[in-house]
mmCIF file of C-alpha atoms in Angstrom:
data_model
loop_
_atom_site.group_PDB
_atom_site.id
_atom_site.type_symbol
_atom_site.label_atom_id
_atom_site.label_comp_id
_atom_site.label_asym_id
_atom_site.label_seq_id
_atom_site.Cartn_x
_atom_site.Cartn_y
_atom_site.Cartn_z
ATOM 1 C CA MET C 1 1.629 -37.368 -6.492
ATOM 2 C CA THR C 2 -1.101 -38.725 -4.293
ATOM 3 C CA PHE C 3 -4.545 -36.545 -4.175
ATOM 4 C CA GLY C 4 -3.567 -33.796 -1.540
ATOM 5 C CA GLU C 5 0.062 -34.023 -1.332
ATOM 6 C CA GLN C 6 1.850 -30.689 -1.887
ATOM 7 C CA PRO C 7 3.961 -30.332 -5.153
ATOM 8 C CA ALA C 8 7.821 -31.115 -4.266
ATOM 9 C CA TYR C 9 8.927 -27.459 -4.834
ATOM 10 C CA LEU C 10 6.240 -26.005 -2.065
ATOM 11 C CA ARG C 11 7.030 -28.791 0.585
ATOM 12 C CA VAL C 12 10.802 -27.416 0.063
ATOM 13 C CA ALA C 13 9.801 -23.905 0.286
ATOM 14 C CA GLY C 14 7.720 -24.752 3.365
ATOM 15 C CA ASP C 15 10.921 -26.184 5.151
ATOM 16 C CA LEU C 16 12.917 -23.469 4.182
ATOM 17 C CA ARG C 17 10.373 -20.967 5.411
ATOM 18 C CA LYS C 18 10.082 -22.934 8.567
ATOM 19 C CA LYS C 19 13.633 -22.658 9.431
ATOM 20 C CA ILE C 20 13.668 -18.762 8.502
ATOM 21 C CA VAL C 21 10.634 -18.122 10.812
ATOM 22 C CA ASP C 22 12.343 -20.196 13.725
ATOM 23 C CA GLY C 23 15.409 -18.451 13.395
ATOM 24 C CA SER C 24 17.669 -21.618 11.989
ATOM 25 C CA LEU C 25 18.199 -19.472 8.967
ATOM 26 C CA PRO C 26 18.603 -15.916 10.644
ATOM 27 C CA PRO C 27 18.479 -12.612 8.531
ATOM 28 C CA HIS C 28 21.483 -12.125 6.024
ATOM 29 C CA THR C 29 22.371 -15.565 6.066
ATOM 30 C CA ARG C 30 22.895 -16.895 2.758
ATOM 31 C CA LEU C 31 20.281 -19.682 1.480
ATOM 32 C CA PRO C 32 21.434 -22.998 0.630
ATOM 33 C CA SER C 33 22.676 -23.199 -2.975
ATOM 34 C CA GLN C 34 20.595 -24.707 -5.622
ATOM 35 C CA ALA C 35 22.738 -27.863 -5.902
ATOM 36 C CA ARG C 36 22.700 -28.055 -1.763
ATOM 37 C CA ILE C 37 19.012 -27.922 -1.840
ATOM 38 C CA ARG C 38 18.830 -30.717 -4.757
ATOM 39 C CA GLU C 39 21.231 -33.030 -2.536
ATOM 40 C CA GLU C 40 19.463 -32.528 0.876
ATOM 41 C CA TYR C 41 15.923 -32.853 -0.404
ATOM 42 C CA GLY C 42 16.507 -35.408 -3.234
ATOM 43 C CA VAL C 43 14.864 -32.890 -5.628
ATOM 44 C CA SER C 44 15.623 -31.890 -9.212
ATOM 45 C CA ASP C 45 17.381 -28.633 -10.204
ATOM 46 C CA THR C 46 13.677 -27.461 -11.383
ATOM 47 C CA VAL C 47 12.379 -28.164 -8.022
ATOM 48 C CA ALA C 48 15.065 -26.367 -6.345
ATOM 49 C CA LEU C 49 14.513 -23.600 -8.396
ATOM 50 C CA GLU C 50 11.098 -23.043 -8.075
ATOM 51 C CA ALA C 51 11.482 -23.330 -4.225
ATOM 52 C CA ARG C 52 13.564 -20.502 -4.262
ATOM 53 C CA LYS C 53 11.189 -18.469 -6.554
ATOM 54 C CA VAL C 54 8.209 -19.097 -3.829
ATOM 55 C CA LEU C 55 10.588 -17.270 -0.989
ATOM 56 C CA MET C 56 11.677 -14.577 -3.086
ATOM 57 C CA ALA C 57 7.892 -13.746 -4.039
ATOM 58 C CA GLU C 58 7.042 -14.215 -0.457
ATOM 59 C CA GLY C 59 9.816 -11.643 0.393
ATOM 60 C CA LEU C 60 11.559 -13.830 3.004
ATOM 61 C CA VAL C 61 14.820 -13.849 0.699
ATOM 62 C CA GLU C 62 16.396 -11.673 -1.603
ATOM 63 C CA GLY C 63 18.890 -12.002 -4.476
ATOM 64 C CA ARG C 64 22.384 -10.054 -4.459
ATOM 65 C CA SER C 65 24.066 -9.716 -7.695
ATOM 66 C CA GLY C 66 27.228 -12.096 -8.040
ATOM 67 C CA SER C 67 26.577 -13.422 -4.239
ATOM 68 C CA GLY C 68 23.685 -15.599 -4.046
ATOM 69 C CA THR C 69 20.120 -15.392 -2.232
ATOM 70 C CA TYR C 70 20.036 -13.944 1.154
ATOM 71 C CA VAL C 71 17.431 -14.145 3.966
ATOM 72 C CA ARG C 72 15.837 -10.851 4.618
ATOM 73 C CA GLU C 73 15.322 -8.785 7.507
ATOM 74 C CA ARG C 74 11.888 -9.268 8.851
ATOM 75 C CA SER C 75 10.588 -5.879 10.193
ATOM 76 C CA VAL C 76 7.870 -5.996 12.124
ATOM 77 C CA PRO C 77 4.735 -4.364 10.450
ATOM 78 C CA ARG C 78 3.899 -0.898 11.779
ATOM 79 C CA ARG C 79 0.528 0.517 11.847
ATOM 80 C CA ILE C 80 -1.225 2.924 9.691
ATOM 81 C CA ALA C 81 -4.542 4.316 10.952
ATOM 82 C CA ARG C 82 -7.553 4.510 8.834
ATOM 83 C CA SER C 83 -10.163 6.423 10.619
ATOM 84 C CA GLY C 84 -13.879 7.366 9.216
ATOM 85 C CA TYR C 85 -14.257 10.605 8.341
ATOM 86 C CA ARG C 86 -14.524 13.206 11.225
ATOM 87 C CA PRO C 87 -16.623 16.319 10.690
ATOM 88 C CA ASP C 88 -15.104 18.258 13.214
ATOM 89 C CA GLY C 89 -11.044 16.433 13.246
ATOM 90 C CA GLY C 90 -9.727 18.974 10.717
ATOM 91 C CA ALA C 91 -6.560 17.205 9.400
ATOM 92 C CA THR C 92 -6.061 13.711 7.984
ATOM 93 C CA PRO C 93 -5.471 10.683 10.179
ATOM 94 C CA PHE C 94 -1.608 10.967 9.089
ATOM 95 C CA ARG C 95 -1.419 14.396 9.805
ATOM 96 C CA GLN C 96 -3.070 13.869 13.293
ATOM 97 C CA GLU C 97 -0.436 11.068 14.058
ATOM 98 C CA GLN C 98 2.162 13.407 13.211
ATOM 99 C CA ALA C 99 1.521 15.469 15.965
ATOM 100 C CA ASP C 100 3.049 13.085 18.287
ATOM 101 C CA ALA C 101 6.622 14.304 19.463
ATOM 102 C CA GLU C 102 7.809 10.967 18.433
ATOM 103 C CA ALA C 103 6.481 10.829 15.122
ATOM 104 C CA HIS C 104 8.801 11.424 12.158
ATOM 105 C CA GLY C 105 6.548 11.671 8.911
ATOM 106 C CA THR C 106 6.637 13.743 6.156
ATOM 107 C CA TRP C 107 4.761 14.037 2.641
ATOM 108 C CA GLU C 108 4.878 15.534 -0.415
ATOM 109 C CA SER C 109 2.289 16.402 -3.048
ATOM 110 C CA SER C 110 1.323 17.381 -6.849
ATOM 111 C CA SER C 111 -1.590 18.282 -8.169
ATOM 112 C CA GLU C 112 -2.951 18.580 -12.207
ATOM 113 C CA GLN C 113 -6.145 18.548 -13.721
ATOM 114 C CA ALA C 114 -6.568 15.893 -15.942
ATOM 115 C CA GLU C 115 -9.652 13.986 -17.813
ATOM 116 C CA ALA C 116 -11.164 11.068 -15.936
ATOM 117 C CA SER C 117 -10.683 7.354 -16.998
ATOM 118 C CA GLY C 118 -13.329 5.077 -17.675
ATOM 119 C CA THR C 119 -12.885 3.540 -13.838
ATOM 120 C CA VAL C 120 -12.288 6.842 -11.962
ATOM 121 C CA ALA C 121 -15.307 8.226 -13.862
ATOM 122 C CA GLU C 122 -17.537 5.283 -12.624
ATOM 123 C CA ARG C 123 -16.645 5.638 -9.196
ATOM 124 C CA LEU C 124 -17.081 9.519 -9.289
ATOM 125 C CA GLY C 125 -20.594 9.015 -11.182
ATOM 126 C CA ILE C 126 -19.173 11.136 -13.952
ATOM 127 C CA PRO C 127 -18.926 11.069 -17.903
ATOM 128 C CA PRO C 128 -15.249 9.756 -18.738
ATOM 129 C CA GLY C 129 -13.197 12.343 -19.937
ATOM 130 C CA ASP C 130 -14.606 15.073 -17.498
ATOM 131 C CA ARG C 131 -11.959 16.957 -15.895
ATOM 132 C CA VAL C 132 -10.620 15.996 -12.558
ATOM 133 C CA MET C 133 -8.138 17.322 -9.957
ATOM 134 C CA CYS C 134 -5.669 14.481 -9.596
ATOM 135 C CA THR C 135 -3.403 14.576 -6.717
ATOM 136 C CA LYS C 136 -0.804 12.128 -6.038
ATOM 137 C CA TYR C 137 1.024 11.735 -2.741
ATOM 138 C CA VAL C 138 4.037 10.173 -1.285
ATOM 139 C CA PHE C 139 4.005 9.669 2.351
ATOM 140 C CA ARG C 140 7.037 9.068 4.359
ATOM 141 C CA ASP C 141 8.284 7.742 7.745
ATOM 142 C CA SER C 142 11.666 8.913 8.835
ATOM 143 C CA GLY C 143 12.513 9.602 5.104
ATOM 144 C CA GLU C 144 11.386 5.837 4.232
ATOM 145 C CA PRO C 145 8.495 5.693 1.830
ATOM 146 C CA MET C 146 5.745 4.252 3.203
ATOM 147 C CA MET C 147 2.542 4.784 1.263
ATOM 148 C CA LEU C 148 1.026 6.094 -1.908
ATOM 149 C CA SER C 149 -1.986 7.978 -2.599
ATOM 150 C CA THR C 150 -3.936 9.144 -5.751
ATOM 151 C CA SER C 151 -6.826 11.205 -5.414
ATOM 152 C CA TRP C 152 -9.301 12.417 -7.671
ATOM 153 C CA GLU C 153 -12.120 15.536 -7.174
ATOM 154 C CA PRO C 154 -14.711 16.412 -10.212
ATOM 155 C CA ILE C 155 -13.645 19.874 -11.329
ATOM 156 C CA ALA C 156 -17.475 20.369 -11.604
ATOM 157 C CA VAL C 157 -17.744 20.066 -7.548
ATOM 158 C CA THR C 158 -14.292 22.086 -6.743
ATOM 159 C CA GLY C 159 -13.755 24.345 -9.937
ATOM 160 C CA ARG C 160 -12.940 27.844 -9.414
ATOM 161 C CA THR C 161 -13.450 27.722 -5.711
ATOM 162 C CA PRO C 162 -10.764 28.271 -2.773
ATOM 163 C CA VAL C 163 -10.275 24.553 -2.593
ATOM 164 C CA MET C 164 -9.671 23.576 -6.034
ATOM 165 C CA LEU C 165 -6.231 22.650 -5.167
ATOM 166 C CA PRO C 166 -6.322 19.900 -2.150
ATOM 167 C CA GLU C 167 -2.951 21.243 -0.576
ATOM 168 C CA GLU C 168 -2.880 24.728 -1.640
ATOM 169 C CA GLY C 169 -5.097 27.739 -0.496
ATOM 170 C CA PRO C 170 -6.657 28.610 3.171
ATOM 171 C CA LEU C 171 -7.843 25.031 3.509
ATOM 172 C CA GLY C 172 -4.759 23.343 1.864
ATOM 173 C CA GLY C 173 -4.235 19.943 3.665
ATOM 174 C CA MET C 174 -7.554 20.034 5.986
ATOM 175 C CA GLY C 175 -8.755 16.953 4.653
ATOM 176 C CA VAL C 176 -11.943 16.259 2.343
ATOM 177 C CA VAL C 177 -14.619 16.601 4.627
ATOM 178 C CA GLU C 178 -13.554 20.335 5.938
ATOM 179 C CA ARG C 179 -12.423 21.483 2.715
ATOM 180 C CA MET C 180 -15.931 20.585 0.998
ATOM 181 C CA ALA C 181 -17.961 22.002 3.825
ATOM 182 C CA ALA C 182 -16.257 25.133 3.117
ATOM 183 C CA ILE C 183 -17.891 25.246 -0.345
ATOM 184 C CA ASP C 184 -21.355 24.116 1.059
ATOM 185 C CA VAL C 185 -20.786 20.424 0.319
ATOM 186 C CA ILE C 186 -21.676 18.353 3.308
ATOM 187 C CA VAL C 187 -19.765 15.021 3.103
ATOM 188 C CA ASP C 188 -21.848 12.646 4.903
ATOM 189 C CA ASN C 189 -20.672 9.309 4.159
ATOM 190 C CA VAL C 190 -17.302 7.545 3.169
ATOM 191 C CA THR C 191 -16.619 3.919 1.814
ATOM 192 C CA GLU C 192 -13.044 2.088 2.018
ATOM 193 C CA GLU C 193 -12.586 -1.146 0.006
ATOM 194 C CA VAL C 194 -9.316 -3.208 0.967
ATOM 195 C CA SER C 195 -7.774 -5.441 -1.520
ATOM 196 C CA ALA C 196 -4.230 -6.969 -2.006
ATOM 197 C CA ARG C 197 -2.314 -7.060 -5.300
ATOM 198 C CA PRO C 198 1.273 -7.551 -6.629
ATOM 199 C CA GLY C 199 2.666 -3.929 -6.609
ATOM 200 C CA LEU C 200 3.073 -2.159 -9.939
ATOM 201 C CA ALA C 201 6.726 -1.653 -11.143
ATOM 202 C CA ASP C 202 6.234 2.032 -10.526
ATOM 203 C CA GLU C 203 4.631 1.955 -7.232
ATOM 204 C CA LEU C 204 7.651 -0.638 -5.867
ATOM 205 C CA LEU C 205 10.337 1.555 -7.202
ATOM 206 C CA THR C 206 8.891 4.339 -5.216
ATOM 207 C CA LEU C 207 7.949 2.363 -2.188
ATOM 208 C CA GLY C 208 11.391 0.446 -2.214
ATOM 209 C CA GLY C 209 10.068 -3.258 -2.918
ATOM 210 C CA VAL C 210 11.245 -5.814 -5.170
ATOM 211 C CA PRO C 211 8.797 -7.404 -8.070
ATOM 212 C CA GLY C 212 6.537 -9.789 -6.444
ATOM 213 C CA HIS C 213 5.839 -8.144 -3.505
ATOM 214 C CA VAL C 214 2.219 -7.472 -1.990
ATOM 215 C CA VAL C 215 0.398 -4.067 -1.522
ATOM 216 C CA LEU C 216 -2.751 -3.301 0.024
ATOM 217 C CA VAL C 217 -4.743 -0.869 -2.002
ATOM 218 C CA VAL C 218 -7.549 0.953 0.059
ATOM 219 C CA GLN C 219 -10.310 2.311 -2.383
ATOM 220 C CA ARG C 220 -12.009 5.268 -0.844
ATOM 221 C CA THR C 221 -14.711 7.428 -1.685
ATOM 222 C CA TYR C 222 -16.282 10.382 -0.215
ATOM 223 C CA TYR C 223 -19.967 11.209 -0.682
ATOM 224 C CA ALA C 224 -22.258 14.106 -0.084
ATOM 225 C CA SER C 225 -26.063 13.359 -0.271
ATOM 226 C CA GLY C 226 -25.152 10.194 -2.438
ATOM 227 C CA ARG C 227 -23.053 12.007 -4.651
ATOM 228 C CA PRO C 228 -19.451 11.270 -4.984
ATOM 229 C CA VAL C 229 -17.265 14.151 -4.562
ATOM 230 C CA GLU C 230 -13.711 12.659 -3.871
ATOM 231 C CA THR C 231 -12.009 9.104 -4.643
ATOM 232 C CA ALA C 232 -8.715 7.921 -3.908
ATOM 233 C CA ASP C 233 -6.235 4.998 -4.409
ATOM 234 C CA VAL C 234 -4.015 4.352 -1.197
ATOM 235 C CA VAL C 235 -1.309 2.135 -1.922
ATOM 236 C CA ILE C 236 0.642 0.269 1.265
ATOM 237 C CA PRO C 237 3.471 -2.186 1.362
ATOM 238 C CA ALA C 238 2.121 -4.894 2.894
ATOM 239 C CA ASP C 239 5.067 -6.798 4.063
ATOM 240 C CA ARG C 240 6.164 -3.382 6.278
ATOM 241 C CA TYR C 241 2.722 -2.083 7.662
ATOM 242 C CA GLN C 242 -0.805 -3.096 8.819
ATOM 243 C CA VAL C 243 -3.743 -1.153 8.339
ATOM 244 C CA SER C 244 -5.785 -0.273 11.774
ATOM 245 C CA TYR C 245 -9.492 0.849 11.520
ATOM 246 C CA HIS C 246 -10.736 3.197 14.327
ATOM 247 C CA LEU C 247 -14.706 3.613 13.604
ATOM 248 C CA PRO C 248 -17.030 5.458 15.453
ATOM 249 C CA VAL C 249 -20.045 3.619 17.013
ATOM 250 C CA LYS C 250 -23.358 5.649 16.814
#
């Protein structure tokens, strides 16, 4: 192989990918067998197998037990809104979007006290092992899981207050900014860091993905006068959704 030349399996995968994208291999079509790929491209069985693995890792094809490998239906990515905190907004962006008559979003959540792991403690600026309220969410669109979120709030901030449980009480579900304001904690800054990684097994099981699928992770932290008062990980399947930001200009 000369300098700059792609490995054979990537060249084969690239040609098959092109056929999938341009419609030559439409959704639900059976991918050429390993023997057919070997003969058509003049490559070894190993190269043919690796090319198929690349397409599977990219989410372009899927294996069906006892049947073969088929081109997946390619969905048009839908939008998930991420807006900076809005002191006068009340509900979270997801809940606001559901006010649209055409929206069919639902969510479920559960909260429990836990000890802050080293990573969570660092993000919240508290000692590892300190008590936090951990809340896990599953957001759905027309019944289809679309987003996961896990948030952590220091019990030292919300403990023994009406907003200790994010989804219960008089301000349940109203969002971090408004809930914190009710206990005289004024949120004045929020950061979000977006990264991508392969989804974890339990995440993909809930989101309906397959091993190797990539997820977007939004790591969000709210601050009040420099003190972190909530941090969360939002997990979104990258093949089905895109993250849209709407930021105010000041």
